[in-house]
Coordinates of C-alpha atoms and ligand atoms in Angstrom, one line a residue:
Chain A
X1 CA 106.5 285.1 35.4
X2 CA 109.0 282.6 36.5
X3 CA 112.1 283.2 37.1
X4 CA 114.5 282.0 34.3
X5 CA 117.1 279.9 35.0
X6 CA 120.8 280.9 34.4
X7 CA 122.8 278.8 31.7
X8 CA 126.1 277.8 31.7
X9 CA 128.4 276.2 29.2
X10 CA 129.8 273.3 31.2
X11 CA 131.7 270.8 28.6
X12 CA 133.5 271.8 25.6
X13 CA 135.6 268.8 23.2
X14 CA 137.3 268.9 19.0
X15 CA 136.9 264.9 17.7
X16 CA 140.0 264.7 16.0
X17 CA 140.5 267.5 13.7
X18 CA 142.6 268.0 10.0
X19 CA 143.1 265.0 8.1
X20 CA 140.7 262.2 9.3
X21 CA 140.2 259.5 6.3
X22 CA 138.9 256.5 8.0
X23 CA 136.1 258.0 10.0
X24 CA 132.9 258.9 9.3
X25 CA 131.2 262.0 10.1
X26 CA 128.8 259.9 12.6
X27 CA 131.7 258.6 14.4
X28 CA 133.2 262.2 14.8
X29 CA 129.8 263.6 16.2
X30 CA 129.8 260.7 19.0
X31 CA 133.6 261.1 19.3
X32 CA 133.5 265.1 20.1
X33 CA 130.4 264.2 22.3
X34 CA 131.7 261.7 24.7
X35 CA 134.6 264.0 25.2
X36 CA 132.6 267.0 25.7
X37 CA 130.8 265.0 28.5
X38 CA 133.8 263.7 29.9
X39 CA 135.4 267.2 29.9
X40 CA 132.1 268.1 32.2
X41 CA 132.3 265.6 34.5
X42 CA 128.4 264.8 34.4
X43 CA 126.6 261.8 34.0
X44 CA 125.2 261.1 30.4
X45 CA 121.7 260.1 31.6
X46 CA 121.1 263.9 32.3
X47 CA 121.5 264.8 29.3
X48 CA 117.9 265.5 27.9
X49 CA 118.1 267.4 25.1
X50 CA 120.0 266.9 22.0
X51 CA 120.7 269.9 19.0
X52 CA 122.4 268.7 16.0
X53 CA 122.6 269.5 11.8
X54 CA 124.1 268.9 8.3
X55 CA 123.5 264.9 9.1
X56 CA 120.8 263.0 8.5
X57 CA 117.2 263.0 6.5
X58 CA 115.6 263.7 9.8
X59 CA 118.1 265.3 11.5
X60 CA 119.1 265.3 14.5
X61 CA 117.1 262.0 14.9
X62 CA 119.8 259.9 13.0
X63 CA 122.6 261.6 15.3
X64 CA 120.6 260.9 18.2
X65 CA 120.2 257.7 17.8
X66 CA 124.2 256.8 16.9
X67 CA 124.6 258.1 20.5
X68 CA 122.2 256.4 21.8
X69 CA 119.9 259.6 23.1
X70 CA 115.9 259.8 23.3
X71 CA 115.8 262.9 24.1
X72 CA 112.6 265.3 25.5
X73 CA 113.9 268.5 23.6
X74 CA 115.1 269.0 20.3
X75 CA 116.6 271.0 17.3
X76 CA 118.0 271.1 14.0
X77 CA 118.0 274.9 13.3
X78 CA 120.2 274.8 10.3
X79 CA 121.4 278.2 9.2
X80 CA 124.9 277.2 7.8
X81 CA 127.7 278.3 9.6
X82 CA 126.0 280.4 12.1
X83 CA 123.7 277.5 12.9
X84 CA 125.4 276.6 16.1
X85 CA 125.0 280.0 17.7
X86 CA 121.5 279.9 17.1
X87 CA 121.3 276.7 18.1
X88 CA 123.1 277.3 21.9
X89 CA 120.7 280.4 22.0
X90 CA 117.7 278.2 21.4
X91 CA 119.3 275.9 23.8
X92 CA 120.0 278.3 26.7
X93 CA 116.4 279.6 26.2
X94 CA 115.2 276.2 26.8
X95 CA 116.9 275.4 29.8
X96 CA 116.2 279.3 30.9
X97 CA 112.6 278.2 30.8
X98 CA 112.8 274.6 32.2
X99 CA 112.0 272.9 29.1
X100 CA 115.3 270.8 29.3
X101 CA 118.6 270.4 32.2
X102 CA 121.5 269.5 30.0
X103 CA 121.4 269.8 26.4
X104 CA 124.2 268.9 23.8
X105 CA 125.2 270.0 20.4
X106 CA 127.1 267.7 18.5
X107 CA 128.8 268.6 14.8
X108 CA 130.8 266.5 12.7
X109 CA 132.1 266.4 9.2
X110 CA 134.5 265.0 6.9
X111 CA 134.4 267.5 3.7
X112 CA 137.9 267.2 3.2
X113 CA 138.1 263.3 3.3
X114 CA 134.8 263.5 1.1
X115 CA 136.5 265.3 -1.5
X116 CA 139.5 263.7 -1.5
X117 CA 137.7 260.2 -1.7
X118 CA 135.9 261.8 -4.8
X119 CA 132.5 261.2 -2.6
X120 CA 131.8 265.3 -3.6
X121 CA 132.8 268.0 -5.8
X122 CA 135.2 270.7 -4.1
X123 CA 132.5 273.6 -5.7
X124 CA 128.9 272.2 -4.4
X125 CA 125.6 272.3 -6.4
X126 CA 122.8 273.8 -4.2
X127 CA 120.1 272.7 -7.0
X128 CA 118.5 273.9 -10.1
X129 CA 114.8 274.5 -8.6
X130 CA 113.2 277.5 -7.4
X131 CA 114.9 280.5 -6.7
X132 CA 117.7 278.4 -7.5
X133 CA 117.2 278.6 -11.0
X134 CA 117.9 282.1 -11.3
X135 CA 122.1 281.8 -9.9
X136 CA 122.4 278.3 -11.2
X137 CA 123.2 279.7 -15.3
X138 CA 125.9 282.3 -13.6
X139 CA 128.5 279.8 -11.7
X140 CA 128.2 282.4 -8.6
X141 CA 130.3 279.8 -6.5
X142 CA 130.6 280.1 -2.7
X143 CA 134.4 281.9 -2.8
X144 CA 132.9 284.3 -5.8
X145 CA 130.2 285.3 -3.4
X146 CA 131.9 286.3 -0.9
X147 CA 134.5 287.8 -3.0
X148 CA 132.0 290.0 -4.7
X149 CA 131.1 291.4 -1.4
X150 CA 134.9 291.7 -0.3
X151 CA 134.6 294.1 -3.9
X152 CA 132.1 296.4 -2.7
X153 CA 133.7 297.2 0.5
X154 CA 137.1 298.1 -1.5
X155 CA 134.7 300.1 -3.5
X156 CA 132.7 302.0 -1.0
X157 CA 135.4 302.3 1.5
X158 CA 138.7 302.2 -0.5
X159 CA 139.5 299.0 2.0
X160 CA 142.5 297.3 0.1
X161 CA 143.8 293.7 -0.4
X162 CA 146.5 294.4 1.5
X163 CA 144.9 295.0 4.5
X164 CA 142.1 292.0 4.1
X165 CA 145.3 289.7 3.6
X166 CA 146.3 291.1 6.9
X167 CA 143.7 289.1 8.1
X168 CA 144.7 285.8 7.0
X169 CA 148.3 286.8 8.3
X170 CA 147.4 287.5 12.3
X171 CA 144.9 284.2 12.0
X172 CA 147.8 281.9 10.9
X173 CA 150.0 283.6 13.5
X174 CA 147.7 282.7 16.4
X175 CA 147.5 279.0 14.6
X176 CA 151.2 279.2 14.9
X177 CA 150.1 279.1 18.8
X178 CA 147.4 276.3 18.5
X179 CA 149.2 272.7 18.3
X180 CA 145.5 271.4 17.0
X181 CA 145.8 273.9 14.0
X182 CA 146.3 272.5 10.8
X183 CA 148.2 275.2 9.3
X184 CA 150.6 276.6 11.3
X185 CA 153.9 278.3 9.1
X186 CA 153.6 282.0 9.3
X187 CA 152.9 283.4 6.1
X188 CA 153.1 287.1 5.0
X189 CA 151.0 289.9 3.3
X190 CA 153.0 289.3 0.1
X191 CA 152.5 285.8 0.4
X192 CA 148.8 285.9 0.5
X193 CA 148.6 288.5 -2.2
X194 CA 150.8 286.3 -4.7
X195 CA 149.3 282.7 -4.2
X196 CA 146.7 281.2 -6.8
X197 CA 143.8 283.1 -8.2
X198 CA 140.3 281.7 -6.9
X199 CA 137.7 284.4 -7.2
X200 CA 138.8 287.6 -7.6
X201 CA 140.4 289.7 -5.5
X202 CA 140.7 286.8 -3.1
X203 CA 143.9 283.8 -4.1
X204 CA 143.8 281.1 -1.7
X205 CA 144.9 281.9 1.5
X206 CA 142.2 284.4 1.7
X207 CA 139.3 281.6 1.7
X208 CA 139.4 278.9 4.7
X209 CA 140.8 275.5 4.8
X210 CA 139.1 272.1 3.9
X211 CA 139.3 270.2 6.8
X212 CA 137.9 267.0 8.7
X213 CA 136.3 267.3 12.7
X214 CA 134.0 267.7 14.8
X215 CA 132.6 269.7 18.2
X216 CA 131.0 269.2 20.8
X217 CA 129.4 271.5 23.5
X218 CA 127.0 271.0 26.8
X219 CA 124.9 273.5 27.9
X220 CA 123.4 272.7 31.8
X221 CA 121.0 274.7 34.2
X222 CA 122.6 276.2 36.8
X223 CA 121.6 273.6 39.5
X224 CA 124.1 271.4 37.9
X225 CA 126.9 273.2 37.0
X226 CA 128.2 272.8 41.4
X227 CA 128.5 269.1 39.9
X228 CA 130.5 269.8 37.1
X229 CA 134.6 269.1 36.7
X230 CA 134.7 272.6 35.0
X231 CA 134.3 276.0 35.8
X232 CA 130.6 277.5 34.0
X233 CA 130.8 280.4 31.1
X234 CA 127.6 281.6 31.6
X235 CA 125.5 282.4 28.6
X236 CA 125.0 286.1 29.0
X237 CA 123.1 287.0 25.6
X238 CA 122.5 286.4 22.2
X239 CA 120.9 287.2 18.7
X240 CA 119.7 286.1 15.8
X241 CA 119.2 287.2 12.3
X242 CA 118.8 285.9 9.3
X243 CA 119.3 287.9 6.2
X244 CA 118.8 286.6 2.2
X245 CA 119.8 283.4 0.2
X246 CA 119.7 285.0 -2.9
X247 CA 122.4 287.8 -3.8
X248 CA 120.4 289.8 -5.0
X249 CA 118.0 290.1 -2.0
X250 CA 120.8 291.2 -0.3
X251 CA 120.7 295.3 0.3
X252 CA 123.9 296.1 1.3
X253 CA 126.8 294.0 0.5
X254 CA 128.9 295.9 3.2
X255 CA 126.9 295.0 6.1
X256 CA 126.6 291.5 7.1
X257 CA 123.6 289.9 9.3
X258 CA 125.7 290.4 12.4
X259 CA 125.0 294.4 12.9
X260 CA 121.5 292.9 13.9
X261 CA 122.7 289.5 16.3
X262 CA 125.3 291.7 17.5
X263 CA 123.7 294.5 18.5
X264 CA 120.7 292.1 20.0
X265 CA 123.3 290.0 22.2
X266 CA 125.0 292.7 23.4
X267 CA 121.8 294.5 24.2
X268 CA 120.4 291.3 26.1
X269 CA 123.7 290.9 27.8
X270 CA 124.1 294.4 28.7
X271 CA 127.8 294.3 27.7
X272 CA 129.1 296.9 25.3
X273 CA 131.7 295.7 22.6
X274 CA 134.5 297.4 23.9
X275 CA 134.3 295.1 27.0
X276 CA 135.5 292.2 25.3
X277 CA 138.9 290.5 25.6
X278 CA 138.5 288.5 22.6
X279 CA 136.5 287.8 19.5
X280 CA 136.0 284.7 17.5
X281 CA 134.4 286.0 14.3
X282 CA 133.3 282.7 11.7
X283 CA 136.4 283.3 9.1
X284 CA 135.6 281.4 5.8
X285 CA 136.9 284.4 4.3
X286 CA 139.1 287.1 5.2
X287 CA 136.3 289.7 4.4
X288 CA 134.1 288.0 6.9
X289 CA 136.2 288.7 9.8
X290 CA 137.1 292.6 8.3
X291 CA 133.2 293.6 7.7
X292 CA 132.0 291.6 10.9
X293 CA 134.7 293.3 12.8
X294 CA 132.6 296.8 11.8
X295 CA 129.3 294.8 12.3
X296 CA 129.4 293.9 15.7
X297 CA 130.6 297.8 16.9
X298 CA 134.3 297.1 17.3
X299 CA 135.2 299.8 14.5
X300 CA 133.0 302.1 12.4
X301 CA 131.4 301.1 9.5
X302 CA 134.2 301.0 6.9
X303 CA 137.1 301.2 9.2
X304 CA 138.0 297.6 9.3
X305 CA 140.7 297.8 7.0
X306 CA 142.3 299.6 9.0
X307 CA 140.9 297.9 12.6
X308 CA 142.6 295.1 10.8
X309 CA 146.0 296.4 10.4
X310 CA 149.0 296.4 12.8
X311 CA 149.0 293.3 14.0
X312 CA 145.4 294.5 16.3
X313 CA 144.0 290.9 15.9
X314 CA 147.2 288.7 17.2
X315 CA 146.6 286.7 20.2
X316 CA 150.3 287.9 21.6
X317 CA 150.2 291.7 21.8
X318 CA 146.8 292.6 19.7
X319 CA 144.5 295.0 21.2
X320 CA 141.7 292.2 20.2
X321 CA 142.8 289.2 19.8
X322 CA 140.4 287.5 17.1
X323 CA 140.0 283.9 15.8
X324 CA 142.9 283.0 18.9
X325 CA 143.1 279.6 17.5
X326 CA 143.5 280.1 14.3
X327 CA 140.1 279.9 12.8
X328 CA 138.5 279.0 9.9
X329 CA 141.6 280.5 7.7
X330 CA 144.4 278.1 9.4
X331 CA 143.0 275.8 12.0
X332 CA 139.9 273.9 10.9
X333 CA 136.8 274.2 8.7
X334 CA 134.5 271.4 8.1
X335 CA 132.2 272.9 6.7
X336 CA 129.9 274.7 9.4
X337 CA 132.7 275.9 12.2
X338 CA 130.3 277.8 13.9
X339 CA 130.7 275.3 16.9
X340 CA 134.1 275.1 17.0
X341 CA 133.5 279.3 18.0
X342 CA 132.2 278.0 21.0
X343 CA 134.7 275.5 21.8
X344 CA 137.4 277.9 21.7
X345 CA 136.0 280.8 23.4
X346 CA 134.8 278.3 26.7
X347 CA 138.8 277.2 26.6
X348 CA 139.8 280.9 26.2
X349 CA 137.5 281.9 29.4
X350 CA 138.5 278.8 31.5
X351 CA 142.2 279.9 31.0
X352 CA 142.6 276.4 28.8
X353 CA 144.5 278.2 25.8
X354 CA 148.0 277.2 26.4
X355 CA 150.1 279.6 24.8
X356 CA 147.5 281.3 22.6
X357 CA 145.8 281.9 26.2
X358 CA 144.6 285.7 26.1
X359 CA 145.2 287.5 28.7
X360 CA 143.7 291.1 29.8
X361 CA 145.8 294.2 28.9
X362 CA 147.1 295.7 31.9
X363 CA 147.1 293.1 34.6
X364 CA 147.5 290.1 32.4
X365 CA 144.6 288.2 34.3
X366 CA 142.3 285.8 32.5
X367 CA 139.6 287.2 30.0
X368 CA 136.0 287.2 31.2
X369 CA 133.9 288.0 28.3
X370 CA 134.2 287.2 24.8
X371 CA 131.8 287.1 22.0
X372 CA 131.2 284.2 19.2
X373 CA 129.6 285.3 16.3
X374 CA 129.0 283.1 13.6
X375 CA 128.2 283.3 10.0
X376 CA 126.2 280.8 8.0
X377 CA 126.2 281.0 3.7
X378 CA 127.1 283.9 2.1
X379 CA 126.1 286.7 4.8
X380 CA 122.5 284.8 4.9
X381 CA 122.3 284.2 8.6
X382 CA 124.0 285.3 11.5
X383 CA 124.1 284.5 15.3
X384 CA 126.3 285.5 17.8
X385 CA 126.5 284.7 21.5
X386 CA 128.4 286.3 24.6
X387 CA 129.8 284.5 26.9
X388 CA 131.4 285.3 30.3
X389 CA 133.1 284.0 34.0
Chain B
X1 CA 131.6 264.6 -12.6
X2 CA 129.3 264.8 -15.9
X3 CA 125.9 266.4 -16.8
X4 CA 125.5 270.4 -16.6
X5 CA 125.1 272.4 -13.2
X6 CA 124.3 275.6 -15.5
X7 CA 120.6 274.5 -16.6
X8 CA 118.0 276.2 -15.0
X9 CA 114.8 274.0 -14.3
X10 CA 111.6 276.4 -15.1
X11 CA 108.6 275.6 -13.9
X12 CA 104.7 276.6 -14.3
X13 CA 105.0 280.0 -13.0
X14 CA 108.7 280.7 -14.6
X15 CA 108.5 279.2 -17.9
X16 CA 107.1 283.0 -19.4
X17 CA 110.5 284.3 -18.4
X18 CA 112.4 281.9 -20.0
X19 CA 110.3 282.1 -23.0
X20 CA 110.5 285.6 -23.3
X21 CA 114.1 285.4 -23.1
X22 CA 115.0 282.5 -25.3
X23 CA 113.2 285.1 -27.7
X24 CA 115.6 287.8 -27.0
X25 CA 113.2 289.8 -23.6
X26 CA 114.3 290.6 -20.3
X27 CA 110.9 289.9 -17.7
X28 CA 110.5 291.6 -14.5
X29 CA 107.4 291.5 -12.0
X30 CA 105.7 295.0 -10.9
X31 CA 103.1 295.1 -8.3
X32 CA 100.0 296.6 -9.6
X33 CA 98.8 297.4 -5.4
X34 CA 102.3 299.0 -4.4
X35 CA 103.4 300.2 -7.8
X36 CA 107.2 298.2 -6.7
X37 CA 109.1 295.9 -8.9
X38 CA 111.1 292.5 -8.1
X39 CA 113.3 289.6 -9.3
X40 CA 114.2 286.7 -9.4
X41 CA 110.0 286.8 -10.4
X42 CA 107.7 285.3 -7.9
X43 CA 103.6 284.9 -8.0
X44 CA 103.2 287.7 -5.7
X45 CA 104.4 290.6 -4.8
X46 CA 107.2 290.4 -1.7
X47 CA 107.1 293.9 -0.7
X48 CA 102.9 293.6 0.1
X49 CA 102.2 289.9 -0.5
X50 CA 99.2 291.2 -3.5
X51 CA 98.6 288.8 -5.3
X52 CA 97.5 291.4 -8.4
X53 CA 101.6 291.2 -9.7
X54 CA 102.3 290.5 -13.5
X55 CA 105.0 290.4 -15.7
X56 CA 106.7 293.5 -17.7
X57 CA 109.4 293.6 -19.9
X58 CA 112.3 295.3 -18.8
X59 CA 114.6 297.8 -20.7
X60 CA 117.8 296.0 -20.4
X61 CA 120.2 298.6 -18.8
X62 CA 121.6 297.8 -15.5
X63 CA 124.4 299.3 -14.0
X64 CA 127.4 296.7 -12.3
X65 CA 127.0 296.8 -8.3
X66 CA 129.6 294.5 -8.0
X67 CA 131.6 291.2 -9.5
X68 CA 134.2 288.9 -9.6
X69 CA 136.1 287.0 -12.0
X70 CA 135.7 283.0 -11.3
X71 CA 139.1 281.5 -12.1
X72 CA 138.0 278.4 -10.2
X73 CA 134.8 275.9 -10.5
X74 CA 135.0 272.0 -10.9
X75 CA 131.1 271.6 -12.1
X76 CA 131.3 271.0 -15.5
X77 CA 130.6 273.7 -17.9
X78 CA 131.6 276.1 -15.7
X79 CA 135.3 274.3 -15.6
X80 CA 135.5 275.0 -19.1
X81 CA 134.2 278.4 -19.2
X82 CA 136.9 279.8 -16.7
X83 CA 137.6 282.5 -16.1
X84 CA 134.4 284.3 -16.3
X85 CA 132.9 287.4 -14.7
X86 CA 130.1 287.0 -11.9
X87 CA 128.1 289.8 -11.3
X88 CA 125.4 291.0 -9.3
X89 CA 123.9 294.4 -11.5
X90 CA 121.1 296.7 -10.4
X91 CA 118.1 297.0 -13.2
X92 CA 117.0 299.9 -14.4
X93 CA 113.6 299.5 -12.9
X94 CA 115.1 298.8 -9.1
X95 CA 115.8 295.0 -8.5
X96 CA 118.8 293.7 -8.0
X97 CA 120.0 290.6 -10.6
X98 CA 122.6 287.9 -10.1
X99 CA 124.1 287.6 -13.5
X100 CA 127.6 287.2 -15.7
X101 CA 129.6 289.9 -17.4
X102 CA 130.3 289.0 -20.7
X103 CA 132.9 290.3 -23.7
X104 CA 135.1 291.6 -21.2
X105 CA 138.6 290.2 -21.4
X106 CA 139.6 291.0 -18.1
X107 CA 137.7 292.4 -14.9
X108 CA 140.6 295.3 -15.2
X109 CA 138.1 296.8 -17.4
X110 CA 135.2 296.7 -15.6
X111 CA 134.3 299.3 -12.7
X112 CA 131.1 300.0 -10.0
X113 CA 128.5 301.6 -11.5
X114 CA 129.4 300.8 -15.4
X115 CA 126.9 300.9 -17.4
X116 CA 125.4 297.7 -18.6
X117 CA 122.9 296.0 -21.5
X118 CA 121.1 292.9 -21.7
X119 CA 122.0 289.9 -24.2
X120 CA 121.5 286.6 -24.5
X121 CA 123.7 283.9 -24.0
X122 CA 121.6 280.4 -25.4
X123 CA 118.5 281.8 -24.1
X124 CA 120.1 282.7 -20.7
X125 CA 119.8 286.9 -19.9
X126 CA 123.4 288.0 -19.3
X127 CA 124.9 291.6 -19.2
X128 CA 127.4 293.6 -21.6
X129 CA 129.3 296.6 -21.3
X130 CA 127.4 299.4 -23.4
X131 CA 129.8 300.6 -26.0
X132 CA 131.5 303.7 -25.0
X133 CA 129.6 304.4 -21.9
X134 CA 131.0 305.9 -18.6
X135 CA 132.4 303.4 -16.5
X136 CA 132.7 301.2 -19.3
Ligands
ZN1 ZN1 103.2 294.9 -3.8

């Protein structure tokens, strides 16, 4: 057997990010690309493989092509949210094995600007066909899924609104940290609890924001990473898993895909969970980050209420600082964040984070591992990623 | 936005269920090689991939698994129909059913495990409270 080759995260970039009305989500993808190459210092015509979705008929080909790429390795793995986890997984398994030196995954989106401009509905229609036709007559929209599982864990475990808002607290206080956020006033538990109904149990500032942006990140073979500007975060392991699209395939509303790609990346990267000195969970809901909390061994199954309480998750004096800039609840959501996971974990691990940087209890040096684990559709797919200097 | 996102778009295969319920029955599938049932109904059987699956009518008790009471949907009727109770219910038989609550004023009355019976909303299968049942 050959031996595989190690993988490195070498360039990480946001397009612009929050309000963006006059680009389009093309421009965005080549925006967050050319700085992610920039921010590694390496010359474009290395870059052979190309890993993009959510744009284009034949995606990634269109994306490709805007950026003016013919690349020898490809892929469009498109799992929702979780898709970029996958995707750098596939991607580092490519590289491992020689199949490609440099590959990029590019993301961009303007779902806020689309809805605004009246270009789609806030609640989106999935289709009538298939399987479909069995949710369509019931209006199960996105927030009301994932508010029905937020239900079952209060039922099973007695896990309370309180502490789920919680959640959406510590995340806007580490936005309050993150000048690229684009929410950024502290709110409170009371505050959360009181705001507009959506889906209940969860009012607004339980579900994510609506935002505009993009990502960017390159993934090289080790060989090249000596010519890089940046310092590598190795890709140490990963899983996948992928779980239901239906609700009602779904087993076990309080355990999400993740108990499977978490315990699979940690496994491959011989890391335990309590060895991490950070998380970035995908956040489109406060429940998401509470049950995958649980999921990927952090706390005991139905204990992340209370994981979640006293201020554990907060960048500045929490025992695990989670979602350090903000995430999906207060800093940005596109639509798929799971690459903007990446992004922010690589700038955590360099030492990039300004004053949201984490820093290791005890002697206050930089992190060096951290975990990404993203979430795509309603608990449907899940892959997460652990990185380390 | 115009038009109705609630319609459901049968097919070949489907078109017995929604027969059978816009005449008042509740279908399921059974496996006749591994005895187990499923919905949403497919050709075949999931569990084994048999083909030898058919239909069966269900008795129309469920209990709730979980819910959630929509306050908020822009696709039209659903705007109109706000709020309503979305609910994912476990059949009596086994399978699990994404479904709505309906005649229940507020999800305040409504609790896991409440006991639930089929009716028909416009030839749609939705789920009531049973009358003076536990949970209910
Ligand atoms: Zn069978």
């Amino acid at each position: 057997m050959v031996a595989r080759r190690k993988v490195a995260v070498v360039g990480v970039a946001l397009s612009d990010c929050g309000r963006v009305d006059d680009a389009t989500p093309y421009a965005l993808h080549a925006q967050a690309a050319r700085r992610a190459l920039a921010d590694s210092g390496l010359d474009r015509s290395l870059v052979d493989g190309f890993a993009s979705a959510g744009l284009g008929t034949l995606a990634p080909v269109e994306v490709a092509e805007y950026l003016g790429l013919r690349p020898t390795w490809v892929d469009s793995t498109s799992v929702g949210g979780a898709t970029w986890e996958v995707m750098a997984a596939h991607a580092a398994d490519a590289i491992a094995a020689g199949h490609a030196r440099v590959v990029l995954l590019a993301y961009g989106s303007t779902a806020r600007a689309d809805v605004r401009a009246g270009r789609r509905t806030g609640t989106l229609s999935f289709g009538t066909r298939g399987p479909l036709q069995f949710e369509v007559p019931y209006g199960h929209t996105l927030i009301a899924k994932y508010a029905m599982a937020a239900r079952r864990h209060m039922i099973e475990y007695g896990t309370t609104i309180e502490q789920l808002a919680e959640v959406a607290v510590q995340a806007r206080a580490n936005a309050a940290l993150n000048p690229e956020a684009m929410f950024r006033t502290p709110v409170t538990v009371d505050e959360v609890l009181v705001g507009p109904m959506i889906a209940d149990p969860f009012t607004k500032l339980h579900c994510c924001v609506r935002s505009d942006g993009g990502a960017a990140v390159l993934l090289a073979a080790e060989e090249y990473v000596r010519d890089c500007r940046t310092s590598p975060v190795w890709v140490l392991g990963s899983g996948e898993h992928v779980s239901h699209a239906a609700m009602s395939e779904w087993p076990d509303f309080t355990v999400s895909p993740a108990a499977v790609s978490g315990r699979l990346a940690f496994e491959r990267a011989g890391v335990r969970p309590d060895e991490m000195d950070f998380a970035e969970i995908y956040d489109a809901f406060t429940y998401m980050t509470l049950v995958t909390l649980e999921d990927l061994g952090f706390c005991g199954k139905g204990e992340g209420g209370a994981f979640a309480e006293k201020g554990r998750l907060r960048v500045e004096g929490g025992e695990l600082p989670v979602n350090t800039d903000g995430g999906g609840l207060s800093a940005q959501h596109p639509g798929m964040r799971g690459l903007f996971l990446l992004v922010e974990a690589v700038r955590q691990l360099r030492g990039e984070g300004g004053e949201r940087q984490v820093r290791r209890r005890g002697d206050g040096s930089l992190p060096r591992l951290g975990v990404a684990s993203g979430t795509g559709g309603w608990f449907c797919s899940s892959g997460t990623v652990v990185l380390g200097v | 936005m115009t038009g109705r996102f609630d319609l459901p778009e049968p097919d070949a295969f489907t078109r017995t269920y929604w027969e059978a319920a816009a005449e008042g029955r509740l279908l399921i599938r059974r496996c006749r090689a591994c005895g187990r049932t499923h919905h949403y109904p497919r050709e075949f059987c999931p569990h084994c991939w048999s083909e030898d699956a058919v239909w069966e009518p269900a008795s129309g008790r469920a209990t709730l698994y979980t819910w959630s009471v929509v306050h908020r949907n822009d696709l039209p009727p659903f705007t109109d129909r706000t709020p309503y109770v979305a609910a994912v219910v476990d059949l009596a038989e086994g399978p699990r059913m994404m479904t709505e609550v309906v005649g229940t004023g507020s999800a305040g009355e409504l609790s896991a495990g409440a006991e639930l019976e089929v009716a028909f909303r416009e030839g749609i299968p939705v789920f009531r409270v049973v009358p003076g049942a536990p949970g209910g």
